[in-house]
Tab-separated table of C-alpha atoms in Angstrom:
chain	number	residue	atom	x	y	z
A	9	UNK	CA	-42.224	-23.807	-30.496
A	10	UNK	CA	-41.289	-27.045	-28.991
A	11	UNK	CA	-38.938	-29.301	-30.698
A	12	UNK	CA	-41.477	-32.294	-30.827
A	13	UNK	CA	-44.421	-30.151	-31.978
A	14	UNK	CA	-42.097	-28.509	-34.538
A	15	UNK	CA	-41.152	-31.838	-36.029
A	16	UNK	CA	-44.620	-33.247	-35.818
A	17	UNK	CA	-46.061	-30.271	-37.756
A	18	UNK	CA	-43.396	-30.452	-40.498
A	19	UNK	CA	-43.858	-34.246	-40.785
A	20	UNK	CA	-47.480	-33.639	-41.043
A	21	UNK	CA	-47.102	-31.142	-43.925
A	22	UNK	CA	-44.698	-33.499	-45.842
A	23	UNK	CA	-46.915	-36.440	-45.403
A	24	UNK	CA	-50.204	-34.814	-46.411
A	25	UNK	CA	-48.544	-33.599	-49.570
A	26	UNK	CA	-47.021	-37.123	-50.086
A	27	UNK	CA	-50.407	-38.692	-49.773
A	28	UNK	CA	-52.393	-36.025	-51.429
A	29	UNK	CA	-54.711	-35.456	-48.379
A	30	UNK	CA	-56.548	-32.529	-47.743
A	31	UNK	CA	-55.530	-30.016	-45.037
A	32	UNK	CA	-56.737	-31.361	-41.622
A	33	UNK	CA	-60.028	-30.735	-40.707
A	34	UNK	CA	-61.673	-32.240	-37.408
A	35	UNK	CA	-63.768	-35.424	-38.152
A	36	UNK	CA	-62.617	-35.547	-41.917
A	37	UNK	CA	-61.789	-38.953	-43.229
A	38	UNK	CA	-59.803	-39.541	-46.300
A	39	UNK	CA	-61.588	-42.566	-48.157
A	40	UNK	CA	-59.228	-42.559	-51.101
A	41	UNK	CA	-56.177	-43.313	-48.583
A	42	UNK	CA	-55.262	-46.895	-47.953
A	43	UNK	CA	-56.122	-47.778	-44.233
A	44	UNK	CA	-52.715	-47.889	-42.795
A	45	UNK	CA	-51.702	-44.708	-44.457
A	46	UNK	CA	-54.642	-42.819	-43.175
A	47	UNK	CA	-53.757	-44.048	-39.652
A	48	UNK	CA	-50.278	-42.807	-40.045
A	49	UNK	CA	-51.527	-39.309	-41.006
A	50	UNK	CA	-53.838	-39.473	-38.220
A	51	UNK	CA	-51.116	-40.320	-35.721
A	52	UNK	CA	-49.031	-37.640	-36.667
A	53	UNK	CA	-52.034	-35.202	-36.547
A	54	UNK	CA	-52.537	-36.509	-33.085
A	55	UNK	CA	-49.015	-35.534	-31.986
A	56	UNK	CA	-49.482	-32.035	-33.619
A	57	UNK	CA	-52.551	-31.878	-31.443
A	58	UNK	CA	-50.443	-32.499	-28.368
A	59	UNK	CA	-50.525	-36.146	-27.677
A	60	UNK	CA	-49.151	-39.414	-28.709
A	61	UNK	CA	-51.530	-41.961	-27.326
A	62	UNK	CA	-51.830	-41.030	-23.578
A	63	UNK	CA	-48.378	-39.238	-23.574
A	64	UNK	CA	-48.567	-35.588	-23.523
A	65	UNK	CA	-46.178	-33.869	-26.074
A	66	UNK	CA	-45.616	-30.777	-23.732
A	67	UNK	CA	-44.390	-33.195	-20.754
A	68	UNK	CA	-42.091	-35.212	-23.192
A	69	UNK	CA	-40.686	-32.007	-24.757
A	70	UNK	CA	-39.767	-30.413	-21.391
A	71	UNK	CA	-37.889	-33.646	-20.476
A	72	UNK	CA	-36.214	-33.674	-24.086
A	73	UNK	CA	-35.069	-29.991	-23.724
A	74	UNK	CA	-33.689	-30.906	-20.288
A	75	UNK	CA	-31.770	-33.753	-21.759
A	76	UNK	CA	-30.487	-31.816	-24.455
A	77	UNK	CA	-29.183	-29.086	-22.170
A	78	UNK	CA	-27.518	-31.852	-19.977
A	79	UNK	CA	-25.917	-33.200	-22.971
A	80	UNK	CA	-24.656	-29.749	-24.082
A	81	UNK	CA	-26.292	-30.105	-27.758
A	82	UNK	CA	-27.703	-27.417	-29.899
A	83	UNK	CA	-31.006	-26.795	-31.859
A	84	UNK	CA	-30.083	-29.015	-34.738
A	85	UNK	CA	-29.270	-32.169	-32.427
A	86	UNK	CA	-32.434	-31.363	-30.259
A	87	UNK	CA	-34.621	-31.568	-33.289
A	88	UNK	CA	-32.937	-34.750	-34.598
A	89	UNK	CA	-33.548	-36.313	-31.233
A	90	UNK	CA	-37.299	-35.191	-31.413
A	91	UNK	CA	-37.756	-36.989	-34.789
A	92	UNK	CA	-36.189	-40.061	-33.246
A	93	UNK	CA	-38.213	-39.823	-30.082
A	94	UNK	CA	-41.595	-39.710	-32.211
A	95	UNK	CA	-40.904	-43.020	-34.118
A	96	UNK	CA	-40.348	-44.694	-30.873
A	97	UNK	CA	-43.453	-43.701	-29.329
A	98	UNK	CA	-46.106	-44.762	-32.026
A	99	UNK	CA	-45.282	-47.304	-34.798
A	100	UNK	CA	-47.902	-45.425	-36.974
A	101	UNK	CA	-45.420	-42.460	-37.037
A	102	UNK	CA	-42.815	-44.843	-37.899
A	103	UNK	CA	-45.059	-45.863	-40.988
A	104	UNK	CA	-45.223	-42.237	-41.752
A	105	UNK	CA	-41.416	-41.908	-41.824
A	106	UNK	CA	-41.519	-44.980	-44.150
A	107	UNK	CA	-43.978	-43.494	-46.482
A	108	UNK	CA	-41.663	-40.502	-46.860
A	109	UNK	CA	-38.964	-42.701	-47.644
A	110	UNK	CA	-41.167	-44.365	-50.225
A	111	UNK	CA	-40.431	-47.595	-48.303
A	112	UNK	CA	-42.506	-48.432	-45.177
A	113	UNK	CA	-39.763	-50.641	-43.848
A	114	UNK	CA	-37.607	-47.647	-43.372
A	115	UNK	CA	-39.348	-46.342	-40.091
A	116	UNK	CA	-36.203	-44.618	-38.705
A	117	UNK	CA	-35.665	-41.028	-40.054
A	118	UNK	CA	-32.611	-40.628	-42.297
A	119	UNK	CA	-30.249	-37.848	-42.514
A	120	UNK	CA	-31.869	-36.850	-45.872
A	121	UNK	CA	-35.285	-36.839	-44.512
A	122	UNK	CA	-34.291	-34.809	-41.487
A	123	UNK	CA	-32.737	-32.205	-43.768
A	124	UNK	CA	-36.327	-31.796	-45.128
A	125	UNK	CA	-38.097	-31.887	-41.860
A	126	UNK	CA	-35.686	-29.234	-40.230
A	127	UNK	CA	-35.074	-26.994	-43.098
A	128	UNK	CA	-36.555	-23.922	-41.320
A	129	UNK	CA	-34.709	-24.914	-38.087
A	130	UNK	CA	-30.962	-25.239	-39.055
A	131	UNK	CA	-28.568	-25.255	-41.870
A	132	UNK	CA	-28.375	-28.475	-44.150
A	133	UNK	CA	-24.715	-28.969	-42.932
A	134	UNK	CA	-25.747	-28.752	-39.342
A	135	UNK	CA	-28.428	-31.349	-39.586
A	136	UNK	CA	-26.307	-33.767	-41.641
A	137	UNK	CA	-23.571	-33.384	-39.089
A	138	UNK	CA	-26.074	-33.867	-36.078
A	139	UNK	CA	-27.553	-36.935	-37.818
A	140	UNK	CA	-24.218	-38.356	-39.209
A	141	UNK	CA	-21.460	-40.510	-37.864
A	142	UNK	CA	-19.170	-38.808	-35.248
A	143	UNK	CA	-21.706	-36.183	-34.541
A	144	UNK	CA	-22.298	-34.873	-31.096
A	145	UNK	CA	-25.345	-37.399	-30.564
A	146	UNK	CA	-23.497	-40.480	-31.642
A	147	UNK	CA	-20.434	-39.306	-29.660
A	148	UNK	CA	-22.547	-39.030	-26.627
A	149	UNK	CA	-23.964	-42.464	-27.103
A	150	UNK	CA	-27.599	-41.148	-27.295
A	151	UNK	CA	-28.001	-42.554	-30.862
A	152	UNK	CA	-26.608	-45.021	-33.387
A	153	UNK	CA	-26.303	-44.085	-36.841
A	154	UNK	CA	-26.872	-47.145	-39.185
A	155	UNK	CA	-26.775	-47.272	-43.068
A	156	UNK	CA	-29.936	-47.864	-44.795
A	157	UNK	CA	-30.621	-51.716	-44.996
A	158	UNK	CA	-27.597	-52.405	-42.975
A	159	UNK	CA	-25.155	-51.007	-45.782
A	160	UNK	CA	-21.943	-49.864	-44.014
A	161	UNK	CA	-21.072	-47.845	-47.062
A	162	UNK	CA	-24.374	-46.209	-47.498
A	163	UNK	CA	-24.403	-42.398	-48.531
A	164	UNK	CA	-24.588	-39.892	-45.670
A	165	UNK	CA	-28.069	-38.743	-46.733
A	166	UNK	CA	-29.354	-42.296	-46.431
A	167	UNK	CA	-27.892	-43.014	-43.049
A	168	UNK	CA	-30.711	-43.624	-40.360
A	169	UNK	CA	-30.798	-42.442	-36.787
A	170	UNK	CA	-31.651	-45.093	-34.018
A	171	UNK	CA	-32.470	-43.540	-30.675
A	172	UNK	CA	-30.741	-45.587	-27.898
A	173	UNK	CA	-33.350	-47.427	-25.673
A	174	UNK	CA	-31.985	-45.875	-22.533
A	175	UNK	CA	-32.937	-42.506	-23.856
A	176	UNK	CA	-36.394	-43.611	-24.446
A	177	UNK	CA	-36.469	-44.760	-20.987
A	178	UNK	CA	-35.327	-41.493	-19.566
A	179	UNK	CA	-37.901	-39.568	-21.564
A	180	UNK	CA	-40.840	-41.809	-20.553
A	181	UNK	CA	-39.536	-41.714	-16.732
A	182	UNK	CA	-39.607	-37.836	-17.120
A	183	UNK	CA	-35.979	-37.347	-15.772
A	184	UNK	CA	-32.740	-38.914	-14.593
A	185	UNK	CA	-32.331	-42.668	-14.442
A	186	UNK	CA	-31.486	-44.190	-11.114
A	187	UNK	CA	-29.592	-47.250	-12.131
A	188	UNK	CA	-27.044	-47.819	-14.940
A	189	UNK	CA	-27.455	-49.662	-18.050
A	190	UNK	CA	-27.981	-53.525	-17.333
A	191	UNK	CA	-25.795	-54.200	-20.189
A	192	UNK	CA	-22.864	-52.861	-18.315
A	193	UNK	CA	-23.280	-54.617	-14.995
A	194	UNK	CA	-20.053	-54.936	-13.302
A	195	UNK	CA	-18.370	-52.253	-15.260
A	196	UNK	CA	-20.718	-49.281	-14.225
A	197	UNK	CA	-22.210	-48.627	-10.828
A	198	UNK	CA	-24.201	-45.611	-9.763
A	199	UNK	CA	-24.115	-44.223	-6.294
A	200	UNK	CA	-25.957	-41.110	-4.924
A	201	UNK	CA	-28.531	-41.147	-7.570
A	202	UNK	CA	-30.328	-37.809	-8.022
A	203	UNK	CA	-33.467	-38.875	-9.654
A	204	UNK	CA	-36.008	-36.667	-11.334
A	205	UNK	CA	-33.812	-34.025	-12.890
A	206	UNK	CA	-30.970	-33.908	-15.403
A	207	UNK	CA	-27.661	-32.377	-14.403
A	208	UNK	CA	-26.001	-29.488	-16.406
A	209	UNK	CA	-22.880	-30.015	-18.368
A	210	UNK	CA	-19.953	-29.209	-16.223
A	211	UNK	CA	-17.468	-26.546	-17.172
A	212	UNK	CA	-15.384	-23.738	-15.969
A	213	UNK	CA	-17.551	-21.261	-13.902
A	214	UNK	CA	-20.412	-23.684	-13.339
A	215	UNK	CA	-19.328	-24.395	-9.822
A	216	UNK	CA	-21.604	-23.921	-6.944
A	217	UNK	CA	-18.793	-23.820	-4.275
A	218	UNK	CA	-19.658	-22.426	-0.869
A	219	UNK	CA	-23.320	-23.928	-0.760
A	220	UNK	CA	-25.403	-23.287	2.291
A	221	UNK	CA	-24.666	-27.009	3.558
A	222	UNK	CA	-21.198	-25.926	4.471
A	223	UNK	CA	-19.583	-29.159	3.146
A	224	UNK	CA	-18.041	-27.429	0.345
A	225	UNK	CA	-15.585	-24.435	0.986
A	226	UNK	CA	-12.648	-22.898	-0.472
A	227	UNK	CA	-10.367	-25.841	0.487
A	228	UNK	CA	-12.956	-28.466	0.255
A	229	UNK	CA	-12.316	-31.941	-1.009
A	230	UNK	CA	-14.000	-31.148	-4.496
A	231	UNK	CA	-12.271	-27.898	-4.895
A	232	UNK	CA	-9.340	-29.555	-6.573
A	233	UNK	CA	-11.427	-30.840	-9.316
A	234	UNK	CA	-12.741	-27.446	-10.108
A	235	UNK	CA	-9.176	-26.024	-10.397
A	236	UNK	CA	-7.918	-28.914	-12.562
A	237	UNK	CA	-11.211	-28.393	-14.812
A	238	UNK	CA	-10.116	-24.662	-15.353
A	239	UNK	CA	-6.799	-25.889	-16.260
A	240	UNK	CA	-7.972	-28.173	-18.888
A	241	UNK	CA	-7.785	-25.805	-22.015
A	242	UNK	CA	-6.213	-25.633	-25.591
A	243	UNK	CA	-6.591	-29.418	-26.133
A	244	UNK	CA	-4.734	-30.210	-22.672
A	245	UNK	CA	-6.718	-32.574	-20.241
A	246	UNK	CA	-5.729	-32.087	-16.442
A	247	UNK	CA	-7.160	-34.651	-14.284
A	248	UNK	CA	-6.473	-35.988	-10.598
A	249	UNK	CA	-5.105	-39.606	-9.817
A	250	UNK	CA	-5.752	-40.649	-6.480
A	251	UNK	CA	-3.565	-43.259	-5.183
A	252	UNK	CA	-4.279	-45.621	-2.372
A	253	UNK	CA	-5.547	-49.134	-1.472
A	254	UNK	CA	-8.914	-47.681	-0.184
A	255	UNK	CA	-10.997	-46.777	-3.265
A	256	UNK	CA	-13.733	-45.239	-1.056
A	257	UNK	CA	-11.426	-42.894	0.504
A	258	UNK	CA	-9.802	-41.978	-2.842
A	259	UNK	CA	-13.355	-41.072	-4.334
A	260	UNK	CA	-13.935	-38.534	-1.740
A	261	UNK	CA	-13.093	-35.468	-3.955
A	262	UNK	CA	-15.386	-36.661	-6.618
A	263	UNK	CA	-18.263	-37.243	-4.143
A	264	UNK	CA	-17.708	-33.594	-2.605
A	265	UNK	CA	-17.757	-32.166	-6.337
A	266	UNK	CA	-20.760	-34.105	-7.414
A	267	UNK	CA	-22.781	-33.157	-4.224
A	268	UNK	CA	-21.987	-29.408	-4.827
A	269	UNK	CA	-23.157	-29.762	-8.472
A	270	UNK	CA	-26.275	-31.846	-7.775
A	271	UNK	CA	-24.874	-34.825	-9.339
A	272	UNK	CA	-24.565	-38.635	-8.667
A	273	UNK	CA	-21.335	-40.477	-8.977
A	274	UNK	CA	-20.919	-43.053	-11.801
A	275	UNK	CA	-18.194	-45.472	-10.913
A	276	UNK	CA	-16.390	-47.067	-14.083
A	277	UNK	CA	-14.323	-50.144	-13.252
A	278	UNK	CA	-11.382	-50.295	-15.721
A	279	UNK	CA	-10.360	-53.661	-14.703
A	280	UNK	CA	-13.764	-55.179	-15.363
A	281	UNK	CA	-14.180	-53.260	-18.688
A	282	UNK	CA	-10.776	-54.737	-19.872
A	283	UNK	CA	-11.690	-58.306	-18.733
A	284	UNK	CA	-14.794	-58.281	-21.106
A	285	UNK	CA	-12.828	-56.420	-23.752
A	286	UNK	CA	-14.831	-53.255	-23.757
A	287	UNK	CA	-12.151	-50.512	-22.770
A	288	UNK	CA	-12.584	-48.590	-25.861
A	289	UNK	CA	-15.025	-46.520	-27.843
A	290	UNK	CA	-18.069	-48.653	-26.864
A	291	UNK	CA	-17.218	-47.937	-23.082
A	292	UNK	CA	-16.632	-44.303	-23.605
A	293	UNK	CA	-20.098	-43.906	-25.362
A	294	UNK	CA	-21.627	-45.845	-22.502
A	295	UNK	CA	-20.042	-43.687	-19.910
A	296	UNK	CA	-20.859	-40.466	-21.707
A	297	UNK	CA	-24.520	-41.502	-22.220
A	298	UNK	CA	-25.084	-42.875	-18.740
A	299	UNK	CA	-23.505	-39.742	-16.853
A	300	UNK	CA	-25.951	-37.721	-18.929
A	301	UNK	CA	-29.016	-39.893	-18.276
A	302	UNK	CA	-28.414	-40.467	-14.549
A	303	UNK	CA	-27.121	-36.826	-14.005
A	304	UNK	CA	-23.889	-38.371	-12.636
A	305	UNK	CA	-20.099	-37.599	-12.501
A	306	UNK	CA	-18.016	-40.280	-14.057
A	307	UNK	CA	-15.033	-41.685	-11.809
A	308	UNK	CA	-12.504	-44.146	-13.247
A	309	UNK	CA	-11.369	-46.948	-10.739
A	310	UNK	CA	-9.005	-49.969	-10.657
A	311	UNK	CA	-6.262	-48.689	-12.993
A	312	UNK	CA	-4.432	-51.645	-14.536
A	313	UNK	CA	-1.516	-52.892	-12.546
A	314	UNK	CA	2.065	-51.751	-12.926
A	315	UNK	CA	2.835	-54.966	-14.845
A	316	UNK	CA	-0.005	-54.455	-17.330
A	317	UNK	CA	1.220	-50.754	-17.882
A	318	UNK	CA	4.730	-51.832	-18.459
A	319	UNK	CA	3.638	-52.224	-21.979
A	320	UNK	CA	4.063	-48.689	-23.716
A	321	UNK	CA	1.134	-49.475	-25.978
A	322	UNK	CA	-1.187	-50.307	-23.176
A	323	UNK	CA	-0.143	-46.978	-21.576
A	324	UNK	CA	-1.087	-45.176	-24.726
A	325	UNK	CA	-4.319	-46.957	-24.918
A	326	UNK	CA	-5.310	-45.937	-21.402
A	327	UNK	CA	-4.217	-42.399	-21.798
A	328	UNK	CA	-6.203	-41.926	-25.001
A	329	UNK	CA	-9.203	-43.448	-23.300
A	330	UNK	CA	-9.013	-40.888	-20.381
A	331	UNK	CA	-8.306	-38.125	-22.820
A	332	UNK	CA	-11.745	-38.787	-24.341
A	333	UNK	CA	-13.515	-39.205	-21.125
A	334	UNK	CA	-16.000	-36.581	-19.617
A	335	UNK	CA	-14.577	-33.769	-17.581
A	336	UNK	CA	-13.490	-33.272	-14.914
A	337	UNK	CA	-11.371	-36.421	-14.701
A	338	UNK	CA	-10.671	-38.374	-11.464
A	339	UNK	CA	-8.893	-41.719	-11.614
A	340	UNK	CA	-8.264	-44.101	-8.688
A	341	UNK	CA	-5.292	-46.541	-8.708
A	342	UNK	CA	-3.278	-48.330	-6.227
A	343	UNK	CA	0.166	-47.107	-7.556
A	344	UNK	CA	1.435	-44.128	-9.225
A	345	UNK	CA	1.246	-43.726	-12.945
A	346	UNK	CA	2.413	-41.003	-15.268
A	347	UNK	CA	1.056	-40.967	-18.753
A	348	UNK	CA	3.190	-40.741	-21.822
A	349	UNK	CA	4.905	-37.270	-21.967
A	350	UNK	CA	3.916	-36.734	-25.640
A	351	UNK	CA	0.184	-36.804	-25.018
A	352	UNK	CA	-1.630	-33.750	-23.747
A	353	UNK	CA	-2.915	-35.756	-20.574
A	354	UNK	CA	-1.488	-34.464	-17.168
A	355	UNK	CA	-2.571	-36.173	-14.035
A	356	UNK	CA	-1.970	-34.430	-10.825
A	357	UNK	CA	-1.047	-37.191	-8.434
A	358	UNK	CA	-2.370	-37.314	-4.883
A	359	UNK	CA	-1.969	-39.884	-2.109
A	360	UNK	CA	-5.314	-40.811	-0.669
A	361	UNK	CA	-5.113	-40.771	3.091
A	362	UNK	CA	-5.471	-44.040	4.900
A	363	UNK	CA	-8.512	-44.507	7.120
A	364	UNK	CA	-8.078	-42.862	10.581
A	365	UNK	CA	-8.811	-44.578	13.830
A	366	UNK	CA	-12.515	-43.833	14.100
A	367	UNK	CA	-12.716	-44.954	10.405
A	368	UNK	CA	-11.154	-48.204	11.120
A	369	UNK	CA	-13.338	-48.783	14.286
A	370	UNK	CA	-16.472	-48.095	12.099
A	371	UNK	CA	-15.275	-50.711	9.581
A	372	UNK	CA	-14.508	-53.207	12.182
A	373	UNK	CA	-17.896	-52.750	13.847
A	374	UNK	CA	-19.618	-53.191	10.509
A	375	UNK	CA	-22.308	-55.927	10.609
A	376	UNK	CA	-20.200	-58.611	9.403
A	377	UNK	CA	-19.451	-60.436	12.692
A	378	UNK	CA	-15.929	-58.596	12.984
A	379	UNK	CA	-14.930	-56.972	16.264
A	380	UNK	CA	-12.152	-54.564	16.831
A	381	UNK	CA	-8.881	-56.121	17.901
A	382	UNK	CA	-8.051	-55.480	21.700
């Protein structure tokens, strides 16, 4: 049974019991229920019947399953997402959730309610972890976990799951987004958007090296990222630092790897992020979320200058940021940099080749009025 349908059916059963309604029969009206409560029950039953307004549950569920696969989450997280999706699609379903909370203002599913909804799907501990702070969904930036009534110290069972609007946009679109979050304009930029599909999580053995297009072979540009990905084991992260003034040349391995994997490339401008004071957890969650929703490989550009990294604390902050970044890790800088030796981050450093003669001629001949020198 699909995650959305399973959650809707369980929601219907709990709500009918809460309201004292009879089992569903076509055309039956419940005159003893207040109008809004009856509408809430009718909306839930419509979802069980396969639609939320003019949205088909099966189509939404296919996209949700693909998204969960791209995010690398399990059944508990997928069903938590399903519950959060339903309340975003119809405010009457949000009212149904509020009725089960005995407070119609609480329209987002709480961890405690999710445990009741999903008792036949996953163990209580797994649901609480999925719907709690630090869980896989929050870690990937797909949801925000808020305390009931804004209480930061609310008990875990009363914490509420708020779906990020970008996730709703991807589900309604039916696949990968083709532009990064406007809230991160100047920091995140997407190139070679795939559109229409979600990528799969990257891991050892997932490579499609040697594809029919012939662009990726054993010694291809993207092959080094596969080897480094295989070397990132036992808590150690091994990445590639491409050094050179030309960022376009430096990102060639990322483009080759992404192309072979059917992914786009998500460029992360570290200097711009630091300028807006966002080079921390918020940036990481945005990068994880956007890389999933856009089916793109993140690459980190504009490493801080030598002067900025002369401060040992600045070096450690940067290293911790990269340690928590999605794999495989590719970083561009205009200078060489070695992370602190006591941290499990190893950067294989590689000089990015300068543009050759023909590349320079192409740059000079670009439509900007410039001409090659004699």
